[in-house]
Structures are given as C-alpha cells and as structure tokens.
Short mmCIF file of C-alpha atoms in Angstrom, two decimals:
data_model
loop_
_atom_site.label_atom_id
_atom_site.label_comp_id
_atom_site.label_asym_id
_atom_site.label_seq_id
_atom_site.Cartn_x
_atom_site.Cartn_y
_atom_site.Cartn_z
CA ILE A 5 221.26 -51.73 138.35
CA TYR A 6 219.06 -54.70 138.68
CA ARG A 7 221.20 -55.33 142.25
CA TYR A 8 220.78 -51.66 142.78
CA GLY A 9 216.54 -51.83 141.89
CA PHE A 10 216.55 -55.30 144.21
CA LEU A 11 217.96 -53.58 147.33
CA ALA A 12 216.05 -50.37 146.85
CA HIS A 13 212.64 -51.48 145.87
CA GLY A 14 212.07 -55.05 145.68
CA LYS A 15 212.39 -57.97 143.23
CA HIS A 16 209.28 -56.93 141.30
CA GLN A 17 210.60 -53.51 140.45
CA ALA A 18 213.89 -54.24 139.93
CA GLU A 19 212.27 -57.42 137.12
CA GLN A 20 210.45 -54.59 135.56
CA TYR A 21 212.65 -51.98 135.25
CA LEU A 22 215.53 -54.23 134.07
CA GLN A 23 212.57 -55.83 131.41
CA SER A 24 211.77 -52.61 130.28
CA LEU A 25 215.08 -51.52 129.76
CA LYS A 26 215.79 -54.57 127.36
CA GLU A 27 211.93 -53.55 125.80
CA LYS A 28 213.70 -49.66 124.42
CA CYS A 29 217.04 -51.32 123.56
CA GLN A 30 215.02 -54.35 121.05
CA PHE A 31 212.97 -50.78 120.00
CA LEU A 32 216.31 -49.39 119.43
CA ALA A 33 217.57 -52.15 117.17
CA THR A 34 214.63 -51.13 115.30
CA ASN A 35 214.67 -47.84 115.28
CA PRO A 36 219.07 -47.20 115.53
CA LYS A 37 219.08 -43.36 114.07
CA LEU A 38 215.99 -42.21 116.66
CA SER A 39 218.98 -41.10 118.74
CA HIS A 40 221.70 -38.00 116.89
CA GLU A 41 224.96 -39.23 116.08
CA ARG A 42 227.80 -37.92 118.41
CA ARG A 43 230.74 -37.31 116.53
CA GLU A 44 233.37 -36.05 119.49
CA PHE A 45 233.34 -39.44 120.50
CA THR A 46 235.36 -42.16 118.61
CA PRO A 47 234.03 -44.08 117.48
CA PRO A 48 230.71 -42.01 117.22
CA ILE A 49 228.14 -43.02 119.07
CA ARG A 50 224.35 -42.54 120.59
CA ILE A 51 222.69 -41.43 123.41
CA ASN A 52 219.17 -42.33 123.98
CA GLY A 53 217.41 -41.65 127.63
CA HIS A 54 215.26 -44.43 129.29
CA LYS A 55 213.47 -42.96 133.08
CA GLN A 56 216.60 -43.03 134.78
CA HIS A 57 218.98 -44.36 132.75
CA LEU A 58 220.87 -43.36 129.61
CA ILE A 59 221.66 -46.00 126.90
CA ILE A 60 224.79 -45.44 124.94
CA TYR A 61 224.92 -47.26 121.72
CA LEU A 62 227.28 -47.73 118.13
CA SER A 63 225.02 -48.64 115.09
CA ASN A 64 225.21 -49.16 111.58
CA GLU A 65 223.19 -50.62 108.86
CA ASP A 66 221.36 -52.98 110.43
CA SER A 67 221.91 -53.41 114.23
CA ILE A 68 223.15 -52.11 117.27
CA THR A 69 226.13 -52.84 119.99
CA VAL A 70 224.96 -50.83 123.41
CA VAL A 71 228.48 -49.69 124.96
CA ARG A 72 226.82 -48.64 128.08
CA ILE A 73 224.39 -47.98 130.40
CA LEU A 74 224.86 -45.12 132.68
CA HIS A 75 222.75 -43.42 135.53
CA LYS A 76 221.32 -39.91 133.82
CA LYS A 77 223.59 -38.64 136.83
CA MET A 78 226.58 -39.80 136.12
CA ASP A 79 229.13 -38.02 133.54
CA VAL A 80 229.02 -39.82 130.43
CA LEU A 81 232.79 -38.12 129.66
CA ASN A 82 234.28 -39.34 132.76
CA HIS A 83 233.20 -43.45 131.77
CA LEU A 84 233.70 -42.81 127.99
CA ASP A 85 237.03 -42.02 125.85
CA HIS A 86 236.87 -39.95 123.58
#
C-alpha cells in the first residue's frame, strides 16, 4: 500500500495514508464488533472499509488480528479461503 501510494502520490501522502490505516486498525481494536461477523468464512471474519481499502480482521474478547488489507476493488472471496 505504501509503495503504491509513494509512487502514485508521493512520500507525504503515502505516509499520511499509512498512518490513517494504522489509526483505523487501533480504533477497530477498541471497537471490534463495529463490523458484522461474516460467518460464511472459516473462521468468521469482520470487514471494515477505510477510504480505498478493506480491513479484514478476526476478533476475540480483548483483541483483533488483521488478516488482510485489500483494495476495495479486489475480490475478497478470491483472496481469502472460506
């Protein structure tokens, strides 16, 4: 994500975008049930949009695990086993 942003938009914007992704992941860590659980996947995942990307994560009682971050135009089913 950073490399594409750097090449397409420059260092400053790439760093800002990466920082905003980190902040969104931290927000999701404190609000893990913000997104609906997608039970068609094993294990069940949650997907939350952030600007041009989808943050795909697992959640439990006290933390989240980010599984993938995909561009919103990418086919989630082709990039995840379910």
